[in-house]
Short mmCIF file of C-alpha atoms in Angstrom, two decimals:
data_model
loop_
_atom_site.label_atom_id
_atom_site.label_comp_id
_atom_site.label_asym_id
_atom_site.label_seq_id
_atom_site.Cartn_x
_atom_site.Cartn_y
_atom_site.Cartn_z
CA MET J 1 154.77 182.65 109.01
CA THR J 2 156.35 180.85 106.04
CA SER J 3 156.79 182.93 102.90
CA ILE J 4 155.87 181.39 99.57
CA ALA J 5 158.02 182.24 96.55
CA SER J 6 156.14 183.54 93.57
CA PRO J 7 156.48 181.82 90.18
CA ALA J 8 158.52 184.78 88.94
CA GLU J 9 161.02 184.30 91.80
CA GLU J 10 161.24 180.55 91.19
CA GLN J 11 162.10 180.88 87.49
CA PRO J 12 165.69 182.21 87.87
CA THR J 13 166.47 179.50 90.43
CA GLU J 14 165.10 176.80 88.15
CA ALA J 15 167.05 178.21 85.20
CA ARG J 16 170.31 178.15 87.19
CA SER J 17 169.57 174.61 88.33
CA ARG J 18 168.98 173.49 84.76
CA ARG J 19 172.23 175.09 83.60
CA LEU J 20 174.22 173.41 86.38
CA SER J 21 172.62 170.03 85.77
CA GLY J 22 173.22 170.47 82.05
CA PHE J 23 176.94 171.16 82.65
CA ALA J 24 177.21 168.11 84.91
CA SER J 25 175.62 165.95 82.23
CA TRP J 26 178.15 166.94 79.57
CA PRO J 27 180.69 164.32 78.48
CA ALA J 28 183.82 164.49 80.62
CA ALA J 29 186.00 165.58 77.70
CA ARG J 30 183.74 168.52 76.88
CA ARG J 31 183.39 169.52 80.53
CA ASN J 32 187.15 169.42 81.13
CA HIS J 33 187.76 171.46 77.96
CA TRP J 34 185.54 174.29 79.12
CA LEU J 35 186.89 174.13 82.65
CA LEU J 36 190.36 174.68 81.16
CA VAL J 37 189.05 177.64 79.16
CA GLY J 38 187.64 179.07 82.39
CA VAL J 39 190.97 178.64 84.16
CA ALA J 40 192.80 180.49 81.36
CA VAL J 41 190.32 183.39 81.57
CA CYS J 42 190.60 183.49 85.36
CA PHE J 43 194.39 183.60 85.06
CA ALA J 44 194.11 186.78 82.99
CA GLY J 45 191.90 188.35 85.63
CA TYR J 46 194.26 187.22 88.38
CA VAL J 47 197.25 188.91 86.71
CA LEU J 48 195.29 192.10 86.11
CA VAL J 49 194.30 192.30 89.78
CA ALA J 50 197.57 191.11 91.37
CA VAL J 51 200.03 192.98 89.14
CA GLY J 52 198.11 195.30 86.83
CA LEU J 53 199.16 196.75 83.50
CA ARG J 54 201.70 199.38 84.52
CA TYR J 55 204.77 197.29 85.31
CA PRO J 56 207.68 199.25 83.75
CA TYR J 57 209.80 197.42 81.19
CA THR J 58 212.67 195.46 82.68
CA THR J 59 216.15 195.70 81.18
CA ASP J 60 215.71 192.27 79.57
CA GLU J 61 212.37 193.30 78.09
CA ALA J 62 213.73 196.54 76.66
CA ILE J 63 216.50 194.57 74.94
CA TYR J 64 214.05 191.99 73.54
CA PHE J 65 211.66 194.66 72.26
CA SER J 66 214.46 196.69 70.71
CA GLN J 67 215.32 193.79 68.39
CA VAL J 68 211.95 193.98 66.60
CA ASN J 69 210.84 197.61 67.07
CA PRO J 70 212.25 199.63 64.15
CA GLN J 71 211.61 202.92 65.99
CA VAL J 72 213.99 202.06 68.85
CA PRO J 73 217.80 201.74 68.74
CA ASP J 74 219.09 198.18 68.77
CA TYR J 75 220.27 197.53 72.32
CA THR J 76 223.16 195.20 73.04
CA TRP J 77 222.42 191.56 72.16
CA VAL J 78 224.64 189.19 74.12
CA ALA J 79 225.54 185.53 73.83
CA TRP J 80 223.07 184.06 76.32
CA ARG J 81 219.93 185.53 74.74
CA ALA J 82 217.68 183.70 72.27
CA TRP J 83 215.07 184.77 69.74
CA GLY J 84 211.96 183.16 71.22
CA VAL J 85 210.78 186.14 73.25
CA PRO J 86 211.38 188.74 70.50
CA LEU J 87 209.14 186.66 68.23
CA VAL J 88 206.43 186.50 70.93
CA VAL J 89 206.45 190.28 71.43
CA ALA J 90 206.93 191.17 67.74
CA PRO J 91 203.27 192.16 67.07
CA ALA J 92 203.21 194.56 70.04
CA ALA J 93 206.67 195.93 69.25
CA LEU J 94 205.95 196.50 65.55
CA LEU J 95 202.76 198.37 66.46
CA ASP J 96 204.75 200.37 69.05
CA LEU J 97 201.99 199.91 71.62
CA SER J 98 201.97 201.88 74.84
CA LEU J 99 203.16 200.23 78.05
CA THR J 100 199.56 199.47 79.04
CA GLY J 101 198.84 198.04 75.59
CA VAL J 102 201.94 195.84 75.72
CA ARG J 103 201.05 194.50 79.15
CA PHE J 104 197.50 193.71 78.07
CA TYR J 105 198.77 191.96 74.95
CA LEU J 106 201.15 189.84 77.04
CA VAL J 107 198.40 188.91 79.52
CA VAL J 108 196.26 187.69 76.63
CA VAL J 109 199.17 185.73 75.16
CA ALA J 110 200.02 184.16 78.53
CA SER J 111 196.38 183.20 79.16
CA ALA J 112 196.14 181.60 75.73
CA GLY J 113 199.43 179.86 76.49
CA ILE J 114 198.00 178.40 79.70
CA PHE J 115 195.17 176.86 77.68
CA LEU J 116 197.42 175.55 74.90
CA ALA J 117 200.02 174.15 77.32
CA PHE J 118 197.55 172.08 79.34
CA GLN J 119 195.28 171.16 76.42
CA PRO J 120 197.18 167.94 75.53
CA TRP J 121 196.66 166.75 79.10
CA LEU J 122 192.92 166.67 78.45
CA THR J 123 193.43 163.41 76.56
CA VAL J 124 196.12 162.03 78.87
CA SER J 125 193.60 161.49 81.66
CA ARG J 126 189.81 161.17 81.59
CA HIS J 127 189.72 163.02 84.90
CA PRO J 128 189.98 166.85 85.10
CA VAL J 129 193.74 166.76 85.68
CA ALA J 130 194.36 169.42 83.01
CA PRO J 131 192.12 172.22 84.38
CA VAL J 132 193.10 171.52 88.00
CA ALA J 133 196.82 171.50 87.13
CA ALA J 134 196.41 174.70 85.11
CA ALA J 135 194.69 176.33 88.10
CA LEU J 136 197.42 175.20 90.48
CA PHE J 137 200.15 176.52 88.17
CA GLY J 138 198.39 179.72 87.17
CA GLY J 139 197.52 180.39 90.81
CA THR J 140 201.16 180.57 91.91
CA SER J 141 202.64 183.94 92.74
CA ALA J 142 205.52 183.32 90.31
CA ALA J 143 203.16 182.73 87.38
CA ALA J 144 201.06 185.78 88.26
CA TYR J 145 204.11 188.03 88.58
CA ASN J 146 205.41 186.97 85.16
CA GLY J 147 202.04 186.80 83.42
CA SER J 148 202.38 190.26 81.89
CA LEU J 149 206.17 190.24 81.37
CA ALA J 150 208.11 189.51 78.19
CA LEU J 151 210.59 187.16 79.84
CA PRO J 152 211.43 183.66 78.62
CA ASN J 153 210.73 181.58 81.72
CA LEU J 154 206.93 181.50 81.62
CA TYR J 155 206.96 180.59 77.93
CA SER J 156 209.62 177.97 78.57
CA ALA J 157 207.34 176.53 81.25
CA LEU J 158 204.32 176.45 78.95
CA ALA J 159 206.36 174.74 76.23
CA ALA J 160 207.66 172.14 78.71
CA VAL J 161 204.16 171.33 79.98
CA ALA J 162 202.81 171.06 76.43
CA ALA J 163 205.73 168.93 75.21
CA THR J 164 205.36 166.50 78.11
CA GLY J 165 201.61 166.28 77.56
CA TYR J 166 201.96 165.56 73.86
CA PHE J 167 204.67 163.02 74.64
CA MET J 168 202.29 161.23 77.00
CA ASN J 169 199.73 161.06 74.19
CA CYS J 170 202.29 159.44 71.87
CA ARG J 171 202.14 156.12 73.73
CA ARG J 172 200.92 153.06 71.85
CA GLY J 173 197.17 153.11 71.56
CA GLY J 174 197.00 156.80 72.40
CA ASP J 175 194.39 159.09 70.88
CA ASN J 176 195.25 161.48 68.03
CA TYR J 177 198.70 159.97 67.51
CA ARG J 178 199.67 162.08 64.49
CA ARG J 179 198.44 165.31 66.03
CA SER J 180 200.34 164.48 69.22
CA LEU J 181 203.53 163.90 67.22
CA LEU J 182 203.15 167.28 65.55
CA GLY J 183 202.35 168.96 68.88
CA LEU J 184 205.40 167.35 70.48
CA ALA J 185 207.71 168.60 67.72
CA VAL J 186 206.24 172.13 67.82
CA ALA J 187 206.39 172.36 71.62
CA VAL J 188 210.00 171.15 71.75
CA ALA J 189 210.96 173.56 68.95
CA PHE J 190 209.35 176.48 70.78
CA ALA J 191 211.08 175.49 74.02
CA ALA J 192 214.44 175.46 72.20
CA LEU J 193 213.68 178.75 70.48
CA VAL J 194 212.92 180.44 73.82
CA ARG J 195 215.71 178.91 75.91
CA PRO J 196 217.91 176.50 73.93
CA SER J 197 219.90 175.12 76.85
CA ASP J 198 216.77 174.50 78.93
CA SER J 199 215.23 172.48 76.12
CA VAL J 200 218.04 169.93 76.46
CA TRP J 201 217.04 169.30 80.09
CA LEU J 202 213.45 168.96 78.89
CA VAL J 203 214.17 166.46 76.13
CA LEU J 204 216.68 164.35 78.09
CA PRO J 205 214.17 162.66 80.45
CA LEU J 206 211.65 162.28 77.62
CA PHE J 207 214.31 160.50 75.58
CA LEU J 208 215.09 158.20 78.52
CA VAL J 209 211.39 157.34 78.87
CA TRP J 210 211.26 156.66 75.12
CA LEU J 211 214.31 154.46 75.45
CA GLY J 212 213.15 152.57 78.52
CA LEU J 213 209.41 152.03 78.02
CA SER J 214 208.10 150.11 75.05
CA ALA J 215 204.79 152.02 75.12
CA TRP J 216 206.64 155.04 73.69
CA ARG J 217 209.48 153.33 71.79
CA ARG J 218 208.45 154.20 68.24
CA TRP J 219 210.74 155.85 65.75
CA GLU J 220 208.20 158.61 65.03
CA VAL J 221 208.35 159.78 68.66
CA PHE J 222 212.13 159.99 68.58
CA ALA J 223 211.91 161.83 65.25
CA ALA J 224 209.51 164.39 66.74
CA LEU J 225 211.91 165.08 69.63
CA ALA J 226 214.88 165.34 67.26
CA VAL J 227 213.15 167.54 64.69
CA GLY J 228 211.87 169.86 67.41
CA GLN J 229 215.38 170.28 68.79
CA ILE J 230 216.93 170.88 65.37
CA VAL J 231 214.33 173.46 64.32
CA GLY J 232 214.42 175.26 67.67
CA TRP J 233 218.20 175.38 67.89
CA ALA J 234 218.70 176.42 64.24
CA PRO J 235 218.39 180.24 64.72
CA TRP J 236 220.73 180.09 67.73
CA LEU J 237 223.30 178.06 65.80
CA VAL J 238 223.19 180.30 62.72
CA GLU J 239 223.51 183.42 64.86
CA SER J 240 226.41 181.81 66.74
CA PHE J 241 228.47 181.64 63.55
CA VAL J 242 227.41 185.10 62.35
CA ARG J 243 227.81 187.12 65.56
CA PHE J 244 229.83 185.09 68.06
CA GLY J 245 232.38 183.11 66.05
CA ASP J 246 230.95 179.63 66.56
CA PRO J 247 228.55 177.82 68.92
CA PHE J 248 231.33 176.71 71.28
CA ASN J 249 232.60 180.26 71.70
CA ARG J 250 229.04 181.44 72.32
CA LEU J 251 228.56 178.81 75.01
CA HIS J 252 231.86 179.86 76.56
CA LEU J 253 230.79 183.53 76.59
CA SER J 254 227.43 182.62 78.12
CA SER J 255 229.06 180.54 80.82
CA ALA J 256 231.75 183.14 81.53
CA SER J 257 229.12 185.84 82.05
CA LEU J 258 227.80 183.76 84.98
CA GLY J 259 231.21 183.08 86.46
CA GLY J 260 231.23 179.61 84.94
CA THR J 261 228.34 177.18 84.92
CA HIS J 262 229.39 173.90 86.45
CA LEU J 263 228.23 171.50 89.12
CA TYR J 264 228.05 172.88 92.66
CA PRO J 265 227.61 169.80 94.88
CA ASP J 266 225.74 171.53 97.70
CA ALA J 267 222.22 172.58 98.59
CA ALA J 268 222.91 176.32 98.91
CA MET J 269 220.74 177.30 95.93
CA LEU J 270 218.02 174.87 96.98
CA ARG J 271 217.84 176.59 100.37
CA LEU J 272 217.77 180.00 98.67
CA TYR J 273 214.90 178.99 96.40
CA LEU J 274 212.97 177.60 99.36
CA ARG J 275 213.26 180.96 101.11
CA LEU J 276 212.21 182.84 97.98
CA TRP J 277 209.26 180.52 97.44
CA ASN J 278 208.07 180.62 101.04
CA THR J 279 207.98 184.42 100.97
CA GLY J 280 206.82 184.86 97.36
CA ASN J 281 209.84 187.10 96.74
CA PRO J 282 210.23 187.68 92.96
CA GLN J 283 213.57 189.49 93.03
CA ALA J 284 216.87 188.09 91.81
CA VAL J 285 219.19 187.05 94.63
CA SER J 286 222.70 185.64 94.42
CA LEU J 287 225.07 183.95 96.78
CA ASN J 288 228.28 185.80 97.61
CA VAL J 289 229.79 185.97 94.11
CA PRO J 290 231.58 188.80 92.25
CA PRO J 291 229.27 191.56 90.92
CA GLU J 292 230.06 190.84 87.27
CA PHE J 293 228.75 187.27 87.71
CA ARG J 294 225.49 188.00 89.49
CA GLY J 295 223.31 188.72 86.50
CA GLY J 296 222.21 191.96 88.16
CA ALA J 297 221.12 190.11 91.31
CA ALA J 298 221.60 191.44 94.83
CA THR J 299 223.71 189.33 97.19
CA LEU J 300 221.96 187.27 99.82
CA ALA J 301 223.86 189.09 102.58
CA ASN J 302 222.30 192.41 101.51
CA VAL J 303 218.71 191.22 101.08
CA GLN J 304 216.12 191.12 103.82
CA LEU J 305 214.08 187.97 103.20
CA ALA J 306 211.06 187.61 105.44
CA PRO J 307 211.02 184.45 107.57
CA SER J 308 208.76 181.61 106.47
CA GLY J 309 205.41 181.84 108.23
CA ALA J 310 202.53 179.52 109.01
CA LEU J 311 201.12 179.90 105.50
CA ALA J 312 204.27 178.40 103.99
CA VAL J 313 204.00 175.42 106.35
CA ILE J 314 200.37 174.93 105.33
CA TRP J 315 201.34 175.01 101.65
CA TRP J 316 204.08 172.39 102.04
CA ILE J 317 201.79 170.09 104.03
CA ALA J 318 199.13 170.37 101.32
CA LEU J 319 201.75 169.66 98.64
CA ALA J 320 203.05 166.59 100.45
CA CYS J 321 199.54 165.20 100.95
CA ALA J 322 198.70 165.67 97.26
CA LEU J 323 201.91 164.05 96.03
CA VAL J 324 201.58 161.05 98.36
CA ALA J 325 197.98 160.59 97.24
CA ALA J 326 199.02 160.86 93.58
CA VAL J 327 201.73 158.21 93.83
CA ALA J 328 199.67 155.88 96.01
CA GLY J 329 196.58 156.20 93.86
CA ALA J 330 198.50 155.70 90.63
CA ALA J 331 200.26 152.63 92.03
CA LEU J 332 196.97 151.09 93.11
CA THR J 333 195.54 151.39 89.61
CA ARG J 334 198.33 149.10 88.35
CA ARG J 335 198.28 150.81 84.98
CA THR J 336 201.37 152.51 83.58
CA ALA J 337 199.90 154.15 80.49
CA ARG J 338 196.61 155.80 81.36
CA ASP J 339 195.70 157.33 84.71
CA GLY J 340 198.61 155.42 86.21
CA LEU J 341 202.15 155.90 87.41
CA ALA J 342 203.35 157.41 84.13
CA VAL J 343 200.94 160.35 84.49
CA VAL J 344 202.51 161.10 87.85
CA LEU J 345 206.14 160.11 87.43
CA VAL J 346 206.93 161.39 83.92
CA PRO J 347 206.05 165.08 84.56
CA LEU J 348 207.70 164.78 87.97
CA ALA J 349 210.92 163.48 86.41
CA VAL J 350 210.91 166.13 83.68
CA GLY J 351 210.26 168.83 86.29
CA VAL J 352 213.26 167.70 88.36
CA SER J 353 215.40 167.66 85.22
CA VAL J 354 214.55 171.21 84.09
CA ALA J 355 215.14 172.50 87.63
CA PHE J 356 218.54 170.81 88.00
CA PRO J 357 220.77 173.43 86.28
CA TYR J 358 219.22 176.26 88.29
CA LEU J 359 219.57 174.40 91.59
CA PHE J 360 223.06 172.96 91.15
CA MET J 361 224.87 174.76 88.31
CA MET J 362 224.38 178.47 89.07
CA ARG J 363 224.97 180.78 92.02
CA TYR J 364 222.09 183.20 91.65
CA GLY J 365 218.41 182.65 91.25
CA GLN J 366 214.96 184.08 90.80
CA LEU J 367 211.61 182.34 91.24
CA ARG J 368 210.82 182.70 87.55
CA PHE J 369 213.75 180.39 86.72
CA LEU J 370 211.81 177.49 88.26
CA LEU J 371 208.53 178.13 86.41
CA PRO J 372 209.05 175.13 84.07
CA ALA J 373 209.51 172.83 87.07
CA ILE J 374 206.51 174.38 88.83
CA GLY J 375 204.29 173.89 85.77
CA LEU J 376 205.26 170.24 85.44
CA LEU J 377 204.92 169.58 89.18
CA ALA J 378 201.36 170.92 89.00
CA VAL J 379 200.28 167.84 87.01
CA PRO J 380 201.03 165.14 89.63
CA VAL J 381 199.80 167.47 92.39
CA ALA J 382 196.50 167.87 90.52
CA ALA J 383 196.32 164.10 90.09
CA GLY J 384 196.77 163.69 93.84
CA VAL J 385 194.05 166.21 94.70
CA LEU J 386 191.64 164.43 92.35
CA GLN J 387 192.65 161.04 93.74
CA ILE J 388 191.58 162.18 97.19
CA ALA J 389 188.32 163.57 95.79
CA ARG J 390 187.53 160.15 94.25
CA LEU J 391 187.91 158.09 97.43
CA ARG J 392 185.14 155.52 97.40
CA ARG J 393 185.42 153.76 100.79
CA ALA J 394 182.33 154.40 102.89
CA PRO J 395 183.94 156.42 105.71
CA LEU J 396 185.83 158.62 103.24
CA ARG J 397 183.24 158.99 100.50
CA VAL J 398 181.94 162.23 101.99
CA LEU J 399 185.23 163.48 103.40
CA GLY J 400 187.22 162.93 100.19
CA PRO J 401 185.80 165.81 98.13
CA ALA J 402 185.94 168.12 101.15
CA VAL J 403 189.60 167.27 101.87
CA ALA J 404 190.46 167.69 98.18
CA ALA J 405 188.80 171.10 98.11
CA ILE J 406 190.71 172.14 101.25
CA LEU J 407 194.01 171.04 99.72
CA ALA J 408 193.33 172.92 96.47
CA LEU J 409 192.32 176.06 98.38
CA ALA J 410 195.44 175.81 100.53
CA LEU J 411 197.74 175.37 97.53
CA ILE J 412 196.21 178.27 95.60
CA GLY J 413 195.17 180.50 98.51
CA VAL J 414 198.62 180.67 100.08
CA GLN J 415 200.09 181.66 96.72
CA VAL J 416 197.43 184.30 96.11
CA ALA J 417 198.19 185.76 99.54
CA ALA J 418 201.88 186.00 98.56
CA THR J 419 200.99 188.38 95.71
CA GLY J 420 199.78 191.02 98.16
CA PRO J 421 202.84 193.32 97.89
CA TYR J 422 203.13 193.01 94.10
CA ARG J 423 200.67 195.74 93.18
CA GLU J 424 202.31 198.26 95.50
CA THR J 425 205.76 197.37 94.15
CA VAL J 426 204.56 197.88 90.58
CA GLU J 427 202.94 201.22 91.44
CA ARG J 428 206.16 202.52 93.03
CA ALA J 429 208.25 201.45 90.03
CA ASP J 430 205.73 202.97 87.62
CA ALA J 431 205.68 206.26 89.55
CA SER J 432 209.49 206.48 89.44
CA ALA J 433 209.65 205.70 85.69
CA THR J 434 206.79 208.10 84.91
CA GLU J 435 208.50 210.86 86.88
CA LEU J 436 211.73 210.41 84.92
CA ILE J 437 209.97 210.31 81.55
CA ARG J 438 208.15 213.51 82.49
CA ALA J 439 211.46 215.13 83.48
CA LEU J 440 213.11 214.14 80.18
CA ARG J 441 210.21 215.49 78.16
CA GLN J 442 210.21 218.66 80.23
CA ALA J 443 213.92 219.02 79.50
CA GLY J 444 213.12 218.76 75.79
CA VAL J 445 215.40 215.86 74.86
CA PRO J 446 214.94 215.47 71.09
CA GLN J 447 215.44 212.32 69.04
CA PRO J 448 217.80 210.74 68.11
CA CYS J 449 219.07 210.67 71.66
CA ALA J 450 221.21 208.79 74.16
CA LEU J 451 220.76 208.54 77.93
CA PHE J 452 223.55 207.96 80.44
CA GLY J 453 223.97 208.01 84.20
CA GLU J 454 221.19 206.33 86.19
CA ALA J 455 218.65 206.21 83.36
CA PRO J 456 217.24 202.66 83.27
CA PHE J 457 216.71 200.68 80.08
CA ASN J 458 212.93 200.83 80.36
CA VAL J 459 212.91 204.64 80.26
CA ALA J 460 215.42 204.72 77.40
CA TYR J 461 213.17 202.33 75.45
CA GLN J 462 210.05 204.43 76.02
CA MET J 463 211.96 207.58 75.03
CA LYS J 464 213.39 205.71 72.00
CA CYS J 465 216.91 206.64 73.07
CA GLU J 466 220.16 204.73 73.07
CA THR J 467 221.64 203.78 76.42
CA ALA J 468 224.99 202.28 77.22
CA GLU J 469 227.17 203.28 80.15
CA ARG J 470 225.51 203.66 83.55
CA PHE J 471 227.08 205.51 86.47
CA ARG J 472 225.94 207.22 89.68
CA GLN J 473 228.96 209.42 90.25
CA PRO J 474 230.23 211.38 87.23
CA GLY J 475 234.00 211.71 86.99
CA ILE J 476 236.24 214.56 86.00
CA GLY J 477 236.62 213.40 82.41
CA GLU J 478 233.81 212.72 79.99
CA PRO J 479 233.27 208.96 79.46
CA ALA J 480 234.23 207.65 76.03
CA ALA J 481 230.70 206.38 75.37
CA VAL J 482 229.29 209.86 76.00
CA THR J 483 231.87 211.45 73.71
CA SER J 484 231.10 208.88 71.02
CA ALA J 485 227.36 209.55 71.20
CA ARG J 486 227.89 213.30 70.92
CA GLY J 487 230.25 212.75 68.00
CA ARG J 488 227.51 210.83 66.18
CA GLY J 489 225.18 213.80 66.50
CA LEU J 490 222.90 212.35 69.19
CA SER J 491 221.17 214.51 71.77
CA VAL J 492 222.88 213.34 74.96
CA ALA J 493 221.41 213.59 78.46
CA VAL J 494 222.85 212.42 81.75
CA VAL J 495 220.29 211.43 84.38
CA LEU J 496 221.15 211.38 88.09
CA ARG J 497 219.14 210.96 91.28
CA ARG J 498 221.26 213.54 93.10
CA PRO J 499 222.81 216.74 91.76
CA ALA J 500 226.32 216.23 90.39
CA PRO J 501 229.09 217.48 92.69
CA ALA J 502 231.34 220.29 91.54
CA GLY J 503 234.47 219.47 89.61
CA THR J 504 233.01 216.89 87.21
CA PHE J 505 232.57 216.98 83.44
CA LEU J 506 228.92 217.96 84.06
CA ASP J 507 230.02 221.43 85.23
CA ARG J 508 229.90 222.48 81.57
CA TRP J 509 226.47 220.88 80.97
CA ARG J 510 223.06 222.51 81.48
CA LEU J 511 220.91 221.29 84.38
CA ALA J 512 217.49 221.14 82.72
CA THR J 513 215.39 219.67 85.55
CA GLY J 514 215.80 218.83 89.21
CA GLY J 515 216.95 222.19 90.48
CA GLY J 516 219.37 220.58 92.94
CA GLN J 517 216.49 219.28 95.07
CA PRO J 518 217.12 215.86 96.66
CA GLY J 519 214.78 213.03 95.67
CA ARG J 520 214.12 214.40 92.18
CA TRP J 521 215.56 213.32 88.85
CA HIS J 522 218.28 215.65 87.59
CA VAL J 523 218.65 215.82 83.81
CA TYR J 524 221.84 217.33 82.40
CA LEU J 525 221.94 218.25 78.70
CA ALA J 526 225.17 218.32 76.71
CA PRO J 527 226.42 221.71 75.54
CA ALA J 528 225.84 222.49 71.87
#
């Protein structure tokens, strides 16, 4: 017996149908705009689910926050750092938000950044390249892992994507020419403010396109690139003279800290990044270089990297199919300015350029270093997926959208699957940091204070304490940094994972927590 729906049951279905048909009838520009908004919102939810809001501060983050939080001691500022990230986190730091509040603030900022970075691409192509590219980039495990962190690479990526998009809009006959010029200058300036050296690799291919293609060869475009670089580099240059002698000495110090940045004519780092990408491993890993030149990274020989599985193979096949479709489809259009080869080749060239120093001029790496290249690569990949969806030949008219959907799901789904261990990793790190903070508060460490031993930067920042010399095994004599802190009237505590052996300078200190039990934090307080 066939059931007949009542009018009341039919109304919600009809309402949904009208809403969907109404969305489909919107102009393409309006529809793509709101799709991009939806992607930015989904990215925020993705980060909240995959990583959460309890990721403890990293050492880099603690240093960045300390520059703008007046309630925290000013941690060491070294030659290779820049002022972009401190400016991004300034509102949260000035308000002295809790860790959860800071993480939520950064998720909101990153989500807004996703929208702003891909917004100029809305007018580069009439097709939904911008929202699809944003989804492909935001869906990567590297973007999710860094979505709530105050590290420069995600913001450098967003600036690179935005700058390239605005540059594309600066072609002759492009829409909103003046606004695109302003956007280009602002995006390049922000890129230089966040990571000055990376901005050079961003601007170089854009300058070559400007030089080689008449569609972009207008003096205003060159001026926008130049002004953006000058404004973005200005704080770094001024600080170089004030704190580091001069810019050349600062560059020398930055290079020396990495063991020298120069060309390594091999594919060792490329192979390392492929292994990190295939496993979704976010940690820093170096080749076999001296400890002082690793940037805190573990050596490859001491890291267990999981072998690449079937999911990685699926992802690379999907990527290859999308890129081949993008190039072939763009070539067939025979247009170089709009929906043509330039839309595919320019972001691809810029992406290769910004990846070059990390692949061939350094000996340690982390997936987040390649975020600018990943963001730019997402644009031609999105164009390829959409090219397949628009196949019009009779045998492929039905299969095209289905194949495109499968490719998009493969590209995003494999990356989402790679984020599986992230939440557990964050929870373990948070539990360890929370345990130590609880031990320090139980010990009654008053401010102003200084932490030594194995106390990490993130805990020192949350306790508003200074931190300098780290050690696992205390020696017989008291370190000079500890003596200096005590001489300045600071409350000094030494934090160790294991109880200190007899015969060290800690014999005269009071063990406030830990009780000699293995696996617990042991807090030693300096004698009065």
